[in-house]
Coordinates of C-alpha atoms and ligand atoms in Angstrom, one line a residue:
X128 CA -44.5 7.1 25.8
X129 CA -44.1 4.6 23.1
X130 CA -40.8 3.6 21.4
X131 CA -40.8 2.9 17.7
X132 CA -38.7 0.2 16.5
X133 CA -37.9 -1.7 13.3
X134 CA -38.4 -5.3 13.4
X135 CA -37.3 -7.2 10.2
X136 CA -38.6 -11.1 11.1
X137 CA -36.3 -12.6 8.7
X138 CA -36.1 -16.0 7.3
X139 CA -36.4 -19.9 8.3
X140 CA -37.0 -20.0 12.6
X141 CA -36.7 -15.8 12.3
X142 CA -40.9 -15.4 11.6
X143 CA -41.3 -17.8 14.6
X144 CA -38.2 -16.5 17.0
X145 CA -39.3 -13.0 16.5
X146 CA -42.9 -13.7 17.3
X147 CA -41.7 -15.0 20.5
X148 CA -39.9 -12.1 21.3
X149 CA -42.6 -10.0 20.6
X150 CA -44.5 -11.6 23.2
X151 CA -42.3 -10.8 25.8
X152 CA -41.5 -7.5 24.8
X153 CA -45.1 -6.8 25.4
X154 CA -45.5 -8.6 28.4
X155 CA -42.6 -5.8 29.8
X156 CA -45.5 -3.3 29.5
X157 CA -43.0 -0.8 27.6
X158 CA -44.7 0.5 24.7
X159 CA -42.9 -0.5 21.3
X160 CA -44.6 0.5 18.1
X161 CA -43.5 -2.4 16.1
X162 CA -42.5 -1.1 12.3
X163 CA -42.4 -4.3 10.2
X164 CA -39.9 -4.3 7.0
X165 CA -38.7 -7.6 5.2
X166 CA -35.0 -8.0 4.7
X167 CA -33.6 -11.9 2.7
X168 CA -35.8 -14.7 0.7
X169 CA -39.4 -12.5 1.3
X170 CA -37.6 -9.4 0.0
X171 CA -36.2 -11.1 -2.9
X172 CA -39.5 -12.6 -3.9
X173 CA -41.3 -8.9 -3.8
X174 CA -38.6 -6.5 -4.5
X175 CA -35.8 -8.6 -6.2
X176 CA -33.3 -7.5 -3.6
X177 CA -32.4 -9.1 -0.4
X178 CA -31.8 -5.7 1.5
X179 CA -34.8 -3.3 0.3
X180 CA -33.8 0.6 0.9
X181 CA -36.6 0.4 2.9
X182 CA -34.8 -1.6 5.5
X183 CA -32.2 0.8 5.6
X184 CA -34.4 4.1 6.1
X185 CA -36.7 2.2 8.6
X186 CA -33.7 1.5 11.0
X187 CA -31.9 5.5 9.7
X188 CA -35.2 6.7 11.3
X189 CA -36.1 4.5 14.3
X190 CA -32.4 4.2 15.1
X191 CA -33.0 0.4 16.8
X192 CA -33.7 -2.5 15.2
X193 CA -35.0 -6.1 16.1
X194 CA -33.8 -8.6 13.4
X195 CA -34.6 -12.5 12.9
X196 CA -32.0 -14.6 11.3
X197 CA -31.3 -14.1 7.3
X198 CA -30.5 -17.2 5.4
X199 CA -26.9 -16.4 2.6
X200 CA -27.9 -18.0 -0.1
X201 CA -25.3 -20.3 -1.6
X202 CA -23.8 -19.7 -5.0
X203 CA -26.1 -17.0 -5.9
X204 CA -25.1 -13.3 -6.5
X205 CA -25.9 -12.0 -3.4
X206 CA -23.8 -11.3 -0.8
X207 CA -25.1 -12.1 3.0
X208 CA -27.9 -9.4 3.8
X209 CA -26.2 -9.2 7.1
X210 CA -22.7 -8.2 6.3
X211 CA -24.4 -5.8 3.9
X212 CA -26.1 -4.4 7.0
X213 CA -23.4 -4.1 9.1
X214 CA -21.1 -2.4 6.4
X215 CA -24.1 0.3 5.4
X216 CA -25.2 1.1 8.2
X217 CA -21.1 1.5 10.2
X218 CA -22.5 -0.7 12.5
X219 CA -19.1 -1.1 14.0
X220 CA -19.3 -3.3 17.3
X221 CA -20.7 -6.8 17.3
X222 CA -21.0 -7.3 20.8
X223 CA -21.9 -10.7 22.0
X224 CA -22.7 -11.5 26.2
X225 CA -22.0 -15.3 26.6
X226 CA -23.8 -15.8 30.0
X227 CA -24.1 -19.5 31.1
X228 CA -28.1 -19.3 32.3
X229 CA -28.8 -21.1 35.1
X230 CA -26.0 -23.5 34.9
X231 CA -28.0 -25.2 31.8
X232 CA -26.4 -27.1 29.1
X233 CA -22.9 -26.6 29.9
X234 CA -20.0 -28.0 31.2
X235 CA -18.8 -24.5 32.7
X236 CA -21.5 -23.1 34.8
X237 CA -19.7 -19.9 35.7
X238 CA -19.4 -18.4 32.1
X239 CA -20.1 -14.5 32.2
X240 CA -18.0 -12.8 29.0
X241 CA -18.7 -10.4 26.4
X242 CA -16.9 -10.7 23.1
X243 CA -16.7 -7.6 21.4
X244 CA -16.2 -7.8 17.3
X245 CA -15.4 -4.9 14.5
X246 CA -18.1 -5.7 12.2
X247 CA -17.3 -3.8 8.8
X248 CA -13.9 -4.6 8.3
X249 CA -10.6 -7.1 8.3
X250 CA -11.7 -10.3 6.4
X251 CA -15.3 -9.7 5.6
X252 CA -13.9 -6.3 3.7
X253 CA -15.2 -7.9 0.8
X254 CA -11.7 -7.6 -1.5
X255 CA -11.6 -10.9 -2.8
X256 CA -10.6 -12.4 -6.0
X257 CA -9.6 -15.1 -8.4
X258 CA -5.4 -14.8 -8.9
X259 CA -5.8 -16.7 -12.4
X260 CA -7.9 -17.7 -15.2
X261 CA -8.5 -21.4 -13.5
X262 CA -9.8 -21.0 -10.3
X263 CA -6.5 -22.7 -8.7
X264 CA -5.8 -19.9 -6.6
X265 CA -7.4 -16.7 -4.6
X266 CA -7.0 -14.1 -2.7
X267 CA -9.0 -12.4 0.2
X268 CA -7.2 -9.2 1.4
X269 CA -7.7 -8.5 5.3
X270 CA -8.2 -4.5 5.9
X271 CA -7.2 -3.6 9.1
X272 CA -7.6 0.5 10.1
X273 CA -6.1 2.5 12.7
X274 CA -9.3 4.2 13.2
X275 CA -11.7 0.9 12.8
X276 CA -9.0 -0.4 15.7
X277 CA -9.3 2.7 17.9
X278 CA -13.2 2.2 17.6
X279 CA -13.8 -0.8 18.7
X280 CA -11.2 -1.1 21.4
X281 CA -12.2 2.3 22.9
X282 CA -15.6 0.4 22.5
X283 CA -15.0 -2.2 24.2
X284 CA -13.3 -0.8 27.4
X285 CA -16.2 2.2 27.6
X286 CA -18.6 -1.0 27.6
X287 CA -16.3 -2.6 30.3
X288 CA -16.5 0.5 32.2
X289 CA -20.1 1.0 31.8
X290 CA -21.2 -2.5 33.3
X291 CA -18.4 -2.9 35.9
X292 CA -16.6 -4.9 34.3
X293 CA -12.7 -5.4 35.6
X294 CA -11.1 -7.0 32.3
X295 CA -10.8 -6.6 28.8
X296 CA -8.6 -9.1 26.8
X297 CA -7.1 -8.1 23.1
X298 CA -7.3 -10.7 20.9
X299 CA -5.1 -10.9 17.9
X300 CA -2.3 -12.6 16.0
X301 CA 0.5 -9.9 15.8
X302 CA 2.8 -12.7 16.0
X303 CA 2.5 -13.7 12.0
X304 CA 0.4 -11.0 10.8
X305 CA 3.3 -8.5 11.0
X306 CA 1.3 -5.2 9.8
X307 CA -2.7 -6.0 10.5
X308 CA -2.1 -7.9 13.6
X309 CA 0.0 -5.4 14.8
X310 CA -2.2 -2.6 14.1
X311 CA -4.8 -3.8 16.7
X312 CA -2.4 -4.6 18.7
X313 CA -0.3 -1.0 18.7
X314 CA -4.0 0.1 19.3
X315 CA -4.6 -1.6 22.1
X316 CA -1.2 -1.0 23.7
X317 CA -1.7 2.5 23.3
X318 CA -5.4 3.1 24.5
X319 CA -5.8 0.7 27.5
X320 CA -3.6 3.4 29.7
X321 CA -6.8 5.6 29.3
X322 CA -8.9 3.0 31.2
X323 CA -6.6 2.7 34.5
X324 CA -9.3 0.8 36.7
X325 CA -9.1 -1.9 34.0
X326 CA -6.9 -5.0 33.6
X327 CA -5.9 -5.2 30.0
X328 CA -4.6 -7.9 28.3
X329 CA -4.0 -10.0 25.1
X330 CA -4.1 -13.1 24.0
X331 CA -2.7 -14.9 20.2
X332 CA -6.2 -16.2 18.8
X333 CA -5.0 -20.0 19.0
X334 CA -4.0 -19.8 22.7
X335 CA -7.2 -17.7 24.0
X336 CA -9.5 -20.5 22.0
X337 CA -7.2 -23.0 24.1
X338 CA -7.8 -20.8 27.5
X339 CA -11.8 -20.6 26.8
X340 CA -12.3 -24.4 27.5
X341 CA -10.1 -24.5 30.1
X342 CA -10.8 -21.3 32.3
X343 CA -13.7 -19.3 30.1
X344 CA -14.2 -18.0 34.4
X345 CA -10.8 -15.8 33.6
X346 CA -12.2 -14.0 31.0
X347 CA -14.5 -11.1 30.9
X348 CA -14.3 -8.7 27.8
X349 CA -12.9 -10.0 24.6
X350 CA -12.2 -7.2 22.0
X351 CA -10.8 -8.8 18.5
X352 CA -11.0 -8.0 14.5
X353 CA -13.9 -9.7 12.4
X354 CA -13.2 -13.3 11.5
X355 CA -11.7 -13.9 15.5
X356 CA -14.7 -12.6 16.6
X357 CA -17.3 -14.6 14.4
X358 CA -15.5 -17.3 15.9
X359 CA -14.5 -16.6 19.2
X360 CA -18.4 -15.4 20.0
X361 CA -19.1 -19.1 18.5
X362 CA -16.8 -21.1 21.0
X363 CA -18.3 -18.6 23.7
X364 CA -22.0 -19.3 22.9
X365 CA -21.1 -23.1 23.1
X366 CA -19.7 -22.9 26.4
X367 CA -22.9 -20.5 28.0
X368 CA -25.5 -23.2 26.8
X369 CA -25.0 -23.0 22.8
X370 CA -26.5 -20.8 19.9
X371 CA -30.0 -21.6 20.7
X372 CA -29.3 -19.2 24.0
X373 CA -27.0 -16.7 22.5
X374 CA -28.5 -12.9 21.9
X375 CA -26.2 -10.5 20.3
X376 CA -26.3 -6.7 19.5
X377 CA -24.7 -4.7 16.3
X378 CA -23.9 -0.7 17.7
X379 CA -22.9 2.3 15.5
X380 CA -22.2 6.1 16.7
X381 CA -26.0 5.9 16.7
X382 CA -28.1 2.9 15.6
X383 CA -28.4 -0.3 17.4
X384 CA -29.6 -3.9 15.8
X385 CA -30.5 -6.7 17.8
X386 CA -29.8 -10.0 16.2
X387 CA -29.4 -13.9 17.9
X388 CA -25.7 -15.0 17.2
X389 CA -27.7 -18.4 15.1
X390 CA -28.7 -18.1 11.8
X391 CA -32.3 -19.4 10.0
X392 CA -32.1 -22.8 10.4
X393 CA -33.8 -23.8 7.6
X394 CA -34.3 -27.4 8.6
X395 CA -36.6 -26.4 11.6
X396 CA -38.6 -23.5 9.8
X397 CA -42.3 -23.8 10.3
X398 CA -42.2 -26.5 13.0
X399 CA -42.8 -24.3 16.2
X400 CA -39.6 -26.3 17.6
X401 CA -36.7 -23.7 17.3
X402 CA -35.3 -22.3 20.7
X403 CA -36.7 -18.4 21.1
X404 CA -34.5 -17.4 23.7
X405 CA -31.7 -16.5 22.0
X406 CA -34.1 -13.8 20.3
X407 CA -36.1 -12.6 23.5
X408 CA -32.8 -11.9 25.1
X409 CA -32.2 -10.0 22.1
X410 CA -35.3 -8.0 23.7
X411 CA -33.4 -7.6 27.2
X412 CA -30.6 -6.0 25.3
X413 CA -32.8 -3.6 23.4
X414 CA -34.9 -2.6 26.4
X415 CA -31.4 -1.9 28.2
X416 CA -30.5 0.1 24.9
X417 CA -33.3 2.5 25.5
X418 CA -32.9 2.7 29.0
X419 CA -35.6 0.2 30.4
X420 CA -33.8 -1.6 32.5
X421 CA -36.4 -2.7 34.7
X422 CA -37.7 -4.9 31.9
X423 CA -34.8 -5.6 30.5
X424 CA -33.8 -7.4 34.1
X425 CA -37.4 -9.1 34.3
X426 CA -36.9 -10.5 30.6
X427 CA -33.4 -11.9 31.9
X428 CA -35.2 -13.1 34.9
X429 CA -37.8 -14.8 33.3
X430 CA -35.9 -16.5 30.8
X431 CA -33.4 -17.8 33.7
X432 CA -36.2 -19.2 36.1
X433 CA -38.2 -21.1 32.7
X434 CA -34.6 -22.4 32.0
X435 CA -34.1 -23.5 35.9
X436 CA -37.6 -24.7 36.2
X437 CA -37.4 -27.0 33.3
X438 CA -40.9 -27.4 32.8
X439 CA -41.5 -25.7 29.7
X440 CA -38.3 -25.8 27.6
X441 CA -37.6 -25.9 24.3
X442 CA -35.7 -29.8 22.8
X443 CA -32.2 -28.4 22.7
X444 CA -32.3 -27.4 27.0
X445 CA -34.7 -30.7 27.0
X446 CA -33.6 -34.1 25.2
X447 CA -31.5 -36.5 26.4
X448 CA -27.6 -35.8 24.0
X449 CA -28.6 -32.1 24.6
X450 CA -28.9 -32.3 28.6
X451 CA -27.9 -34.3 31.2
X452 CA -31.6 -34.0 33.1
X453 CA -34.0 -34.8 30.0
X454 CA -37.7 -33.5 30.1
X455 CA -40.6 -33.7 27.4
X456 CA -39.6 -31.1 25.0
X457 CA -42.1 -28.2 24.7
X458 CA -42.5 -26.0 21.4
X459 CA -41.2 -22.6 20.4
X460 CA -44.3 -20.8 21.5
X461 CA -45.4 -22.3 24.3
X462 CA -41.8 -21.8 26.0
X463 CA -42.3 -18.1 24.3
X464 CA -45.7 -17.9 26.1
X465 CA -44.0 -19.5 29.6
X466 CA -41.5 -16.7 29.7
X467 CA -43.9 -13.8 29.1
X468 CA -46.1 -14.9 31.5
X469 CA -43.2 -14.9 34.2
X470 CA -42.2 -11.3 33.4
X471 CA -44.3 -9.4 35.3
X472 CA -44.4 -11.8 38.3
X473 CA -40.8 -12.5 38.8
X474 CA -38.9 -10.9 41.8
X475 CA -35.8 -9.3 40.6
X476 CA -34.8 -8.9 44.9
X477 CA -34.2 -13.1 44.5
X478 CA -30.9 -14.8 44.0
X479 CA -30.7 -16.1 40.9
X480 CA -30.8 -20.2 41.2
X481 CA -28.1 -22.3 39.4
X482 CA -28.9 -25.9 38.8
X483 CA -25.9 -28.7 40.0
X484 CA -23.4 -28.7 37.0
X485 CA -23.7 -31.8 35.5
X486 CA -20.8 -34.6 35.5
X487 CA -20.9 -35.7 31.8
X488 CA -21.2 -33.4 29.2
X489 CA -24.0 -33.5 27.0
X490 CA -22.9 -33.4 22.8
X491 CA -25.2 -31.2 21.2
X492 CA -24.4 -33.1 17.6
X493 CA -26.6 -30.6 15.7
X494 CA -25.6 -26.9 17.3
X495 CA -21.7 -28.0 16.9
X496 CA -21.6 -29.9 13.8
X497 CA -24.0 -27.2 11.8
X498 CA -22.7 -23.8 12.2
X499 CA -20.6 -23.8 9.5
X500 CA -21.5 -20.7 7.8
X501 CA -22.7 -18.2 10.4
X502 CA -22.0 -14.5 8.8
Ligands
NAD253 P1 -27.8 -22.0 12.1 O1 -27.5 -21.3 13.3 O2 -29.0 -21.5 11.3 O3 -28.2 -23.5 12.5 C1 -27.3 -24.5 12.9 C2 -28.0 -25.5 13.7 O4 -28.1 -25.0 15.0 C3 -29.4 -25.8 13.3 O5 -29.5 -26.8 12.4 C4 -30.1 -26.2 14.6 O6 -29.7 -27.5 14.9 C5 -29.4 -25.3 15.6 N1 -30.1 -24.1 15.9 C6 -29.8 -22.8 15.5 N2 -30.6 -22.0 16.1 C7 -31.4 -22.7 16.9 C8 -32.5 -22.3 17.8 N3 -32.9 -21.1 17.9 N4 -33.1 -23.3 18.5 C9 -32.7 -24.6 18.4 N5 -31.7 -25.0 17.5 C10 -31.1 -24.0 16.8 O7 -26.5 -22.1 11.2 P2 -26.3 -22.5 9.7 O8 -27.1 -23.8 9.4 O9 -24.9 -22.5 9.5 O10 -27.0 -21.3 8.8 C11 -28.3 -21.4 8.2 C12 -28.5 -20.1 7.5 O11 -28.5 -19.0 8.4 C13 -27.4 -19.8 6.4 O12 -28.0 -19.3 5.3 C14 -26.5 -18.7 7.1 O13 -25.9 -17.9 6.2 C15 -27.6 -18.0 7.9 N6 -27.0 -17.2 9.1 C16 -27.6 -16.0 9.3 C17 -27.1 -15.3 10.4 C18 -27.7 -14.0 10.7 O14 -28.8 -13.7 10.2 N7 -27.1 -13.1 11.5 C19 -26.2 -15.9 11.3 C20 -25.7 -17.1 11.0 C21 -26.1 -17.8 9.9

């Protein structure tokens, strides 16, 4: 049986991310009939547009979709391909795992959350305007729904349910935003009874960001609106390693996009240098999305023992200011090629090895300083 699934490569580090991923995928030995459509700058260029119909049937039909980063243009009319994405196709629930792998690159080890964001609404509603002539002030309205609530936080406690998971946190900010905020919250308060065998709880935004660097090991499902979410699944990547290791998934009622939480990094495009594994364990979730689970464990597997190992990583799990144990550097593919060779040898009986957590922190100058416009 073979599964046929879109892959949209995207722009920047996507081409050479999703190549990677590739790689692995077929070193799972699941068949996947790849169907190759291009979404952002190579769309423009051929079709004018940055989101071809064609995109949007492809993934209608195949109902899964592997994506590479798309870079938003600046000042141009175009809004971002991927909020356009999310919004057309009511992919609802941007769920992101922040799993520390094998104790690498961060200062807490232990980190194991999934933040779970509602993708088409709140702040990225797109309502925005100009209040006068001169540009001196604006306006962005945040649309909250009842039902858009009840979605995502049923979501997120069926997902919580699903993997055994004992905890699901609310995160909002009912305290100033009187009628959104409280919206979510009314939701919550009124659909957590249904999931008994959970603990549910909430948090105001500015205290759980607070509580993530201090205890992240408290936390285990995070369900929030939009903008907290883009930012919460931020903070989280950071603490599990940063973006360069963060995978994340896009659900609706019955399509699923795979997409790494970082965007194209223009500045590394071409150079083979760009971490893949943010992207191949965009391939674990997938595989786990169509019920492969074997090879979606011997993808994780493999990409936690190359991490361990430490032979074959890519510079931001290598250099010295992004780890506290430096190694040479290796490039994009070969790391790509290290991990797909691994997945059909690794044991999945094994413990899973953690290296010693280190006692300074590493500053990753370019992962923090750089994200500042991740869709
Ligand atoms: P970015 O994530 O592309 O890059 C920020 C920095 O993080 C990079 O300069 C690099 O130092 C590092 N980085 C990111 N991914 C890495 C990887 N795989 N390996 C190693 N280092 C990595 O964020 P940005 O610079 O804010 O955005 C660049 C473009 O990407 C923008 O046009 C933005 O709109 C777009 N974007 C797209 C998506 C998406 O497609 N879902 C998400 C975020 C940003």
């Amino acid at each position: 049986m073979s599964y046929r699934v879109t892959l949209i490569p995207g722009d920047g580090i996507g081409p050479e991310v999703t190549n990677a991923a590739r790689l692995v995928a077929d070193a799972t030995g699941v068949k996947i009939d790849w169907e190759v459509v291009d979404a952002g700058e190579k769309a423009i260029k051929a079709t004018g547009s940055p989101l071809p119909d064609q995109v949007l049937e492809s993934i209608r039909r195949t109902k899964v979709a592997l994506k590479g980063p798309i870079t938003t243009p600046i000042g141009s009319g175009f809004r971002s391909v991927n909020v356009a994405l999310r919004q057309q196709l009511d992919l609802y629930a941007s769920v992101r795992p922040a799993r520390a792998i094998a104790g690498e690159g961060t200062r807490f080890p232990e980190t194991d959350l999934i933040v779970v964001r509602e993708a088409t609404e709140g702040l990225y509603s797109g309502v925005e305007h100009w209040v006068d002539r001169d540009h001196t002030a604006a306006e962005t309205v945040n649309i909250i729904t009842r039902k858009a609530s009840d979605r995502i936080i049923r979501f997120a406690f069926e997902l919580a349910r699903r993997d055994g998971r004992k905890h699901v946190t609310a995160v909002h900010k009912a305290n100033i935003m009187k009628t959104t905020g409280a919206l979510f919250q009314t939701a919550f308060r009124e659909l957590a009874p249904q999931y008994p065998e959970i603990q549910a709880d909430e948090r105001l935004i500015d205290n759980m960001c607070m509580q993530l660097v201090k205890k992240p090991e408290e936390y285990d499902v995070i369900v929030t609106t939009n903008l907290f979410g883009d930012i919460l699944s931020d903070l989280c990547a950071g603490l599990a390693g940063g973006l360069g290791v963060a995978p994340g998934a896009l659900y609706g009622e019955s399509l699923a996009v795979f997409e790494p939480v970082h965007g194209s990094a223009p500045k590394y495009a071409g150079q083979d240098k760009a971490d893949p594994v943010a992207e191949i364990l965009c391939v674990e979730l997938l595989l786990a999305h169509l019920g492969e689970t074997e090879a979606a464990d011997r993808v994780f597997r493999a990409v936690w023992e190359t991490i361990q190992e430490k032979k074959v990583v890519t510079y931001d799990l290598a250099l010295p200011g992004y780890t506290t144990h430096p190694v040479a550097a290796s490039s994009c593919s070969a790391m790509a090629k290290e991990i797909a060779r691994k997945v059909p040898l690794v044991d999945l009986s094994k413990p899973l090895l953690r290296s010693a957590p280190p006692s300074a922190v590493a500053v990753d100058g370019h992962l923090e300083a750089e994200s500042a416009s991740r869709a």
